[in-house]
Coordinates of C-alpha atoms in Angstrom, one line a residue:
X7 CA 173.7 124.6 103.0
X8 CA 171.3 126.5 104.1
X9 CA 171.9 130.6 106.1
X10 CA 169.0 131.1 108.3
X11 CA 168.1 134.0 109.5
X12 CA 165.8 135.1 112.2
X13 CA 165.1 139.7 112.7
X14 CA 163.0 140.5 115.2
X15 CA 161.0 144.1 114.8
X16 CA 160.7 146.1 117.9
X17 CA 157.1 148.2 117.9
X18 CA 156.8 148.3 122.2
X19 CA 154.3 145.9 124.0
X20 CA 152.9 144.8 120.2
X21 CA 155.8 142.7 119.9
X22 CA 154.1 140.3 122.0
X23 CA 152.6 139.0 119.0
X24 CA 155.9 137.2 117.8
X25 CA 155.2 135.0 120.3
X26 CA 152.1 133.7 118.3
X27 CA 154.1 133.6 115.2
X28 CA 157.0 131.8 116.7
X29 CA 154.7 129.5 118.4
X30 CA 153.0 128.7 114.9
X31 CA 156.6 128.4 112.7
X32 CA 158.3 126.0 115.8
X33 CA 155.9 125.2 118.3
X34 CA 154.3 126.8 121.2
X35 CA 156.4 124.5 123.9
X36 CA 159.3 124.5 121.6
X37 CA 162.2 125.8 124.1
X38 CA 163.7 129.0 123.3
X39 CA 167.5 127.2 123.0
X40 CA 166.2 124.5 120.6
X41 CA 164.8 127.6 118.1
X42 CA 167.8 129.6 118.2
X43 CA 169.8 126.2 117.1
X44 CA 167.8 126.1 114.4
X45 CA 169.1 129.5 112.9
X46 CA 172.4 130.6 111.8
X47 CA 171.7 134.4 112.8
X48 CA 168.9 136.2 114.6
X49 CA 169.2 140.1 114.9
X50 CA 166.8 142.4 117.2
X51 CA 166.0 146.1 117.2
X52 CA 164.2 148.0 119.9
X53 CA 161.3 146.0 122.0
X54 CA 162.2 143.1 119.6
X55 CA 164.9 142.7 122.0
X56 CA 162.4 141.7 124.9
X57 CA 161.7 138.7 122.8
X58 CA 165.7 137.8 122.0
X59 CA 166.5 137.7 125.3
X60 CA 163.6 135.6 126.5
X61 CA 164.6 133.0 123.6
X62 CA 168.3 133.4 125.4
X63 CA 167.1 132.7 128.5
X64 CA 165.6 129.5 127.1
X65 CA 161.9 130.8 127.1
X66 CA 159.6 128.8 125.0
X67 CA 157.2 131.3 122.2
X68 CA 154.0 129.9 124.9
X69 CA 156.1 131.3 128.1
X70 CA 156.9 134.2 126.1
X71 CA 153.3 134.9 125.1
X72 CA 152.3 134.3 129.0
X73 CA 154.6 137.2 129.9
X74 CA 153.3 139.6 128.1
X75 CA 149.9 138.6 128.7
X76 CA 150.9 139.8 132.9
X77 CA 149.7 142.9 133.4
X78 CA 152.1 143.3 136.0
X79 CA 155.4 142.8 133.8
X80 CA 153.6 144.9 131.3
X81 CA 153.7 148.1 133.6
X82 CA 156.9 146.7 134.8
X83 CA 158.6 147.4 131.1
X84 CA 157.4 150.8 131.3
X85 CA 156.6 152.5 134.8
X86 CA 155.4 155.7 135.0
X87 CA 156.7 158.1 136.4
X88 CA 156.2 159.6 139.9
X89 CA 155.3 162.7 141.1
X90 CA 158.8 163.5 143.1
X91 CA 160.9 162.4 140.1
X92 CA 159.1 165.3 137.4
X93 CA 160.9 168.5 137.2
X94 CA 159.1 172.0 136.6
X95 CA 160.0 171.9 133.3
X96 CA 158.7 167.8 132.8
X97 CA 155.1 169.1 134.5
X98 CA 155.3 171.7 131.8
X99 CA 155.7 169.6 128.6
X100 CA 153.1 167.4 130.1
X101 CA 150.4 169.9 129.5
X102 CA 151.4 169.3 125.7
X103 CA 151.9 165.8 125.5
X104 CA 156.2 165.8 124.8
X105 CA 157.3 164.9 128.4
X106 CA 158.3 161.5 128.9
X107 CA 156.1 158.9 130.8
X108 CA 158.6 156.5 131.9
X109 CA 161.5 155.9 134.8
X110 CA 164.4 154.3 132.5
X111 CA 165.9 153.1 135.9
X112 CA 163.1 151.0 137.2
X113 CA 162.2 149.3 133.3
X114 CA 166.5 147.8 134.2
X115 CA 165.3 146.6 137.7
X116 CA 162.0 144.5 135.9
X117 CA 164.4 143.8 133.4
X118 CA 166.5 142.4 136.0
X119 CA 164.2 140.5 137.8
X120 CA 162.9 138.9 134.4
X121 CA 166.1 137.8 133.3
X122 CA 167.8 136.8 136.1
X123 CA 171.1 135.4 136.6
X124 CA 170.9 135.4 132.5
X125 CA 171.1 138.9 132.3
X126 CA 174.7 139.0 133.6
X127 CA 176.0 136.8 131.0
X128 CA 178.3 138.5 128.1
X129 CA 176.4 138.4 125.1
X130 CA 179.8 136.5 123.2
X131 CA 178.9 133.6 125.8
X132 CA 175.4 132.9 124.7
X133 CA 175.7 130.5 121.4
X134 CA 178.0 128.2 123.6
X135 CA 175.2 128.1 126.1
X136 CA 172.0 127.8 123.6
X137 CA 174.3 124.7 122.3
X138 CA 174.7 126.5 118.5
X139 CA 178.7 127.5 118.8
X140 CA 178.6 129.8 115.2
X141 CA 175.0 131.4 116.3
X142 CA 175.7 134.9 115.4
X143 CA 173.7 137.2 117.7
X144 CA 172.7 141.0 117.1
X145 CA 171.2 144.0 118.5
X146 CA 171.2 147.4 117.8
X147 CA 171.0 150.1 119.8
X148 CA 172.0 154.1 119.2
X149 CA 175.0 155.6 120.8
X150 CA 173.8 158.9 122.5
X151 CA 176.9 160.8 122.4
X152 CA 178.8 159.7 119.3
X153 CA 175.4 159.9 117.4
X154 CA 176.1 156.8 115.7
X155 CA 174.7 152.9 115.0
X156 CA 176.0 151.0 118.1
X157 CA 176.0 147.1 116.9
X158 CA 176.3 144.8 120.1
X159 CA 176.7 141.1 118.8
X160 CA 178.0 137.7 119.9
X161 CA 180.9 137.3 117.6
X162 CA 184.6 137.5 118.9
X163 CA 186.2 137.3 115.4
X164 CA 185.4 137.8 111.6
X165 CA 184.4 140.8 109.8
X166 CA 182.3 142.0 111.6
X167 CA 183.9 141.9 114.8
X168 CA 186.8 143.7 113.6
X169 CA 184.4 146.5 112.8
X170 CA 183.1 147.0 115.9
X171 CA 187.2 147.0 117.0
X172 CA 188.1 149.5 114.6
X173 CA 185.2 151.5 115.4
X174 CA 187.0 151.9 118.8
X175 CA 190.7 152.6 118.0
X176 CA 191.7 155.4 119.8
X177 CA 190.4 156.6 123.6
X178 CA 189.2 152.7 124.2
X179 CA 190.8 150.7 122.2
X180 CA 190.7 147.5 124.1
X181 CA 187.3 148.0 124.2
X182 CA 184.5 145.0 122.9
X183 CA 181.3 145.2 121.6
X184 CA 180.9 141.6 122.8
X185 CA 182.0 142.1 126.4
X186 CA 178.3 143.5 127.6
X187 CA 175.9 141.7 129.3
X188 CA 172.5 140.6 128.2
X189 CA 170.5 143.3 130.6
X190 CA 172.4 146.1 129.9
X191 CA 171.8 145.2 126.0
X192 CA 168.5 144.7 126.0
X193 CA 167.9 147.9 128.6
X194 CA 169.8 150.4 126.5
X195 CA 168.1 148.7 123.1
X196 CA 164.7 149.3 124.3
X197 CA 165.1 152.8 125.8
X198 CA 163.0 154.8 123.4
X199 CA 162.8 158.9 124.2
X200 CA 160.8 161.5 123.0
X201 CA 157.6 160.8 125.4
X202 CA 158.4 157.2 126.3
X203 CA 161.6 157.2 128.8
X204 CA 162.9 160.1 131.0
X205 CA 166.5 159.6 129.7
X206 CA 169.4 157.9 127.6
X207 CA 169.9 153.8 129.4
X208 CA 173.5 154.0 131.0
X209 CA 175.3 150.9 129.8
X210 CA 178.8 149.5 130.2
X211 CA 181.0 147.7 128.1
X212 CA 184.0 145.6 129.8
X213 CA 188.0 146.1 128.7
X214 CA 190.9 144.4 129.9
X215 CA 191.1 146.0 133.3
X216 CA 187.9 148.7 133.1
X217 CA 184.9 149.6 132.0
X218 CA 183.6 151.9 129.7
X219 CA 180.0 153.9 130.2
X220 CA 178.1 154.9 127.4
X221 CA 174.5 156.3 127.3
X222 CA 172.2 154.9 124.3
X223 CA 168.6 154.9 122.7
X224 CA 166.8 152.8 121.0
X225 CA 168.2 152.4 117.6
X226 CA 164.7 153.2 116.3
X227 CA 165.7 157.1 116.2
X228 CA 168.0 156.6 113.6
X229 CA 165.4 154.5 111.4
X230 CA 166.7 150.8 112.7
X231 CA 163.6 150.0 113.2
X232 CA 163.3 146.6 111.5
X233 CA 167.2 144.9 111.7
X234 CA 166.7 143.0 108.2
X235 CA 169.1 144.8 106.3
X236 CA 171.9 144.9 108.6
X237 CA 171.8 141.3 109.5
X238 CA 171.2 140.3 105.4
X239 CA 174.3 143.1 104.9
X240 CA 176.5 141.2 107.6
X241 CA 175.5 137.5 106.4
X242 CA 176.7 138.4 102.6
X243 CA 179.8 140.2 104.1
X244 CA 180.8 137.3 106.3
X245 CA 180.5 135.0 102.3
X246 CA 177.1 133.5 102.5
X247 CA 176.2 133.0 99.1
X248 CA 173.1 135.0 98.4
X249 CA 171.0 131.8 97.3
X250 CA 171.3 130.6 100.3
X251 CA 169.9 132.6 102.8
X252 CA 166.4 132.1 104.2
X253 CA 165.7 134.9 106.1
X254 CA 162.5 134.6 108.6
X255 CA 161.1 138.4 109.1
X256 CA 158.6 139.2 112.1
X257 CA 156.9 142.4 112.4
X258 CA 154.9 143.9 115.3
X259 CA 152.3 145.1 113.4
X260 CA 151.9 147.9 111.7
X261 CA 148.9 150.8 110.3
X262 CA 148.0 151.6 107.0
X263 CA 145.7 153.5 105.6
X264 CA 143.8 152.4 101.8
X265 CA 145.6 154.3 98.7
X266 CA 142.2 155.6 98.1
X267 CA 141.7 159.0 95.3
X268 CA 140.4 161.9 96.9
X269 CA 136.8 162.4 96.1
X270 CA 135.1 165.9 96.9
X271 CA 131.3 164.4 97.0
X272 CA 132.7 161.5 99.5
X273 CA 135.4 163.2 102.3
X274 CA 138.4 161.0 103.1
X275 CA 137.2 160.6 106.4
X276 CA 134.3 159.2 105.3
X277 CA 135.8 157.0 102.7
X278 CA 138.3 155.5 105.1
X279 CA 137.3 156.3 108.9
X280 CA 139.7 154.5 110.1
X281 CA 142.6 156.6 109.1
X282 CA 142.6 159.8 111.0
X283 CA 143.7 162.9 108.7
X284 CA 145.9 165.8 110.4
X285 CA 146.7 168.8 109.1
X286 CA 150.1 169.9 109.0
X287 CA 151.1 172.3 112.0
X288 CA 153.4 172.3 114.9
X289 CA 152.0 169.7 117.7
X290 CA 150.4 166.8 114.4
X291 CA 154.1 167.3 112.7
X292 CA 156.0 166.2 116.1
X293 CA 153.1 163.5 116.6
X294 CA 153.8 161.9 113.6
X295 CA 157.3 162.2 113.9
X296 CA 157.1 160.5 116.9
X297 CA 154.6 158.1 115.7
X298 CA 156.9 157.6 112.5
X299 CA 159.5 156.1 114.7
X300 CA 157.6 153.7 116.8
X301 CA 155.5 152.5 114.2
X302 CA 155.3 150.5 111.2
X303 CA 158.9 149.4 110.2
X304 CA 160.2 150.9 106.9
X305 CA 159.2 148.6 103.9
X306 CA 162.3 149.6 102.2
X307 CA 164.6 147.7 104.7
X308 CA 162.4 144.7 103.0
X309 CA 162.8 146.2 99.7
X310 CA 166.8 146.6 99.9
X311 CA 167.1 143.6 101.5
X312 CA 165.3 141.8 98.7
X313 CA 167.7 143.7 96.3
X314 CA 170.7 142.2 98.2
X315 CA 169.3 138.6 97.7
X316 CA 168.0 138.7 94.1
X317 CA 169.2 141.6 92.0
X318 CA 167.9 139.6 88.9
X319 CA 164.4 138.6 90.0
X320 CA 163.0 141.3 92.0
X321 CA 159.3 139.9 91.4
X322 CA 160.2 137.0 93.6
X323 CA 160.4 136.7 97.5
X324 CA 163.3 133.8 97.1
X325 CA 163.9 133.3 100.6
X326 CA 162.3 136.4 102.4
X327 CA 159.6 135.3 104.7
X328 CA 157.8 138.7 106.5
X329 CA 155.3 137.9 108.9
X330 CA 153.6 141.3 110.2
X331 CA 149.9 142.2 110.4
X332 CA 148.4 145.8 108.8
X333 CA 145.4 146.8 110.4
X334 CA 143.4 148.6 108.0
X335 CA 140.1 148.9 106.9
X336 CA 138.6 147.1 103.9
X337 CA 137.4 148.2 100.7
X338 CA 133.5 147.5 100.1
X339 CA 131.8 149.4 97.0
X340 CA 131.7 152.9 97.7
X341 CA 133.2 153.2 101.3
X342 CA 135.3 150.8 103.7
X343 CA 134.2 148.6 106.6
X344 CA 136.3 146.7 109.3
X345 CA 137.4 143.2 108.6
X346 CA 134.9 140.7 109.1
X347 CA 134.2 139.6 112.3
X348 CA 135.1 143.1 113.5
X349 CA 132.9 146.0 114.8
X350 CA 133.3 149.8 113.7
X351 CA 134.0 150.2 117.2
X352 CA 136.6 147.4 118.4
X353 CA 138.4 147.8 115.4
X354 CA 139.1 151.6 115.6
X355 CA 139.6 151.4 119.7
X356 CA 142.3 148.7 118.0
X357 CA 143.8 151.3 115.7
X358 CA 144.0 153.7 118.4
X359 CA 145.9 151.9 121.1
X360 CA 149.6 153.4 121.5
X361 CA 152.6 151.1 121.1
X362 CA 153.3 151.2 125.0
X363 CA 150.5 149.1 125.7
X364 CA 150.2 148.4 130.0
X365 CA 146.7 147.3 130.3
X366 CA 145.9 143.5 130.0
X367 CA 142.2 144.2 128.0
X368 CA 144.0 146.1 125.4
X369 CA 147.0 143.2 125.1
X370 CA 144.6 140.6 124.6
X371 CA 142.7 143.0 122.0
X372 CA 146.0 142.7 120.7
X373 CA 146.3 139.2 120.5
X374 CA 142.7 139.0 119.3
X375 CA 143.7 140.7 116.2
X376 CA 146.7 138.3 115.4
X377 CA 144.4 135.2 116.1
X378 CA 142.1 136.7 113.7
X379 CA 145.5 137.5 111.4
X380 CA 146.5 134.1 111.1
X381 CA 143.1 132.5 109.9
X382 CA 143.1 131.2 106.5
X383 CA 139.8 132.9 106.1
X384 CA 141.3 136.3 107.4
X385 CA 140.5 139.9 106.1
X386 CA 143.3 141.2 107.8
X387 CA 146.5 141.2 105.1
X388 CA 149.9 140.5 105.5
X389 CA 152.7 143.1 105.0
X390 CA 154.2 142.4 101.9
X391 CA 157.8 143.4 100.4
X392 CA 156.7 146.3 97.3
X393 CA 153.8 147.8 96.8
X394 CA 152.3 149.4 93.4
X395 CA 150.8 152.3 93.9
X396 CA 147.3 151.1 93.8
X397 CA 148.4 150.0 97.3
X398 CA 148.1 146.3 96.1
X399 CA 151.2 143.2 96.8
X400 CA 153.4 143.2 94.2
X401 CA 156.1 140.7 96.3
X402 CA 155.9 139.0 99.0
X403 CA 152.7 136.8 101.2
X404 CA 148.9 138.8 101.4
X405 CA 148.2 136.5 104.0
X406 CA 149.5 134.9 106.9
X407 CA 148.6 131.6 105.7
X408 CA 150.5 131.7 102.5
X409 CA 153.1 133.3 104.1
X410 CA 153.3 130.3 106.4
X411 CA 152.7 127.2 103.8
X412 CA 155.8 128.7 101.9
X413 CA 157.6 129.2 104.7
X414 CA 157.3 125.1 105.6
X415 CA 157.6 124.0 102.2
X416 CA 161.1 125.9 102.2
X417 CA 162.0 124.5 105.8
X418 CA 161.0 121.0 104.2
X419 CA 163.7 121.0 101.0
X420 CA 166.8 121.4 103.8
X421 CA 165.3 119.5 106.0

């Protein structure tokens, strides 16, 4: 028998696009309920968990796609600031570009309103109510205090429940990382700092007769950025048999510059324009940092993860399926142009959009892209699972479309 698993990348208003995706693997009108039956697990990290909770909720990928295409719920997920709630110090960091944008407080309240009476379910009640009884639901967030991996999951027994207890003993023992609701989850999983969110999301967790507070990030500042590893860890932990996991991967999109040689008669910004080059100081070090953590997902969760599935064949994708777009530019003779169909323009104002996208031009630009991703014809590759360094595939899908055709022939053998 088959283990299916579903991970789910954050990478901020971007992950809008694995609606598209989830739309083309089980169909756009396909209600959210009857997908998750159709997996064994399904694991979220950061903004990734807007799109969990939506397919909790019973959201289909179309009604998914149609929230994030509001502009309203857009600025709703990350409201800026007002004057009156900046301090002296805030106003200062502004004038280098480190304060933070966005009240935490009112993203829970459209978080609230989006969820509704869903969002005050425990997150151990959920694969009863989706109608798959051993679903095994995770998301990871970042404990602020302890400075540890916080795992908030569905199960109420097994390995990996007892974890989480033992993780506890002590000051709150009777404490369970199952007894949290869906809002304050997905609130304190999608709470990124830095120059995102004014502070750590306030979450509770429910004992026996209290509750216990605990302030968290986004798991994305300890390099949980893509949950495949964890949830391929936790499946083989639990005794799923390597060979038969099927593990459905979707990114949010990610930037990469060509692995071109440096040439001094052709400048690198001249070979590749549409890769900006910094050099290092102070203010492009923190920027990067910064950019390192919101951007393009590790490939070596991929790579480790593939390890764990086929230590003998590492050449082969088995049962990995990643599904993520990389914008770059493409090599033609002497220099590199934009993928077809693309302007110089559009395609760089497309590079240069930030991950907290609030405006509905730049979302559909968005979308545009991932249309244009998932044509058979496409110039714009797929992220793949190792690279050589010439920069070329080595394992995994270059495209969307052969990512997809294997994907369905693999569905088809179990059925």
């Amino acid at each position: 028998m088959p283990y299916r698993i579903l991970t789910l990348d954050g990478g901020g208003s971007w992950v809008a696009m694995q609606a598209l995706v989830l739309g083309k693997l089980y169909g756009m009108d396909t209600p959210g309920h009857k997908i998750l039956r159709q997996v064994d697990k399904v694991a979220a990290s950061s903004t990734g968990s807007w799109v969990l909770a939506l397919l909790l909720c019973n959201y289909s990928p179309g009604q998914i796609l149609k929230t994030f295409r509001d502009e309203s719920v857009l600025k709703s997920f990350y409201p800026l600031l007002k004057d009156c709630e900046k301090s002296f110090l805030h106003i200062f960091l502004e004038l280098f570009r480190l304060a933070p944008r966005y009240s935490g407080d009112r993203k829970r309240k459209a978080l609230l309103n989006l969820l509704g009476a869903d969002g005050d379910r425990f997150l151990k009640d959920f694969p009863a109510y989706v109608g798959n009884p051993s679903l095994s639901i995770l998301f990871t967030l970042y404990d602020y205090h302890r400075n540890a991996i916080l795992y908030c999951r569905s199960e109420t027994g097994g390995l990996c429940a007892r974890y989480s207890a033992a993780e506890n003993e002590g000051e709150n023992s009777e404490l369970d990382f199952q007894n949290i609701t869906l809002l304050d989850t997905v609130h304190g999983a999608t709470q990124m700092p830095w120059d995102y969110f004014d502070k750590p999301a306030l979450i509770c967790f429910y004992g026996q007769d209290k509750q216990y507070p605990r302030y968290v990030w986004d798991s994305s500042v300890a390099g949980i950025h893509n949950p495949i590893l964890v949830a391929v860890s936790e499946a083989l932990a639990s005794g799923v048999y390597p060979e038969d996991i099927v593990i459905t991967s979707l990114g949010a999109g990610c930037f990469q510059g060509l692995n071109l040689q440096w040439n001094e008669d052709a400048p690198v910004e001249v070979v590749d324009y549409f890769s900006e080059v910094q050099m290092p100081g102070l203010f492009s070090d923190l920027g990067k940092i910064k950019n390192m953590m919101m951007g393009c997902p590790p490939e070596k969760d991929l790579y480790l993860a593939l390890l764990l599935l086929n230590q003998n064949k590492v050449r082969e994708a088995c049962g990995l399926f990643r599904f993520n777009p990389v914008f770059q530019g493409v090599r033609d003779s002497h220099t590199v142009r934009p993928p077809k169909g693309w302007s110089e323009k559009k395609f760089k104002r497309l590079r240069r959009l930030r991950r907290d996208v609030r405006r509905g031009t730049e979302m559909e630009l968005i979308l545009e892209a991932v249309e244009d991703w998932m044509k058979p014809d496409s110039e714009i590759p797929n992220q793949v699972i190792c690279r050589r360094e010439d920069g070329r595939g080595v394992v995994g899908h270059l495209s969307f479309s052969s990512a997809i055709s294997s994907w369905r022939k693999k569905m088809e053998v179990y059925g």
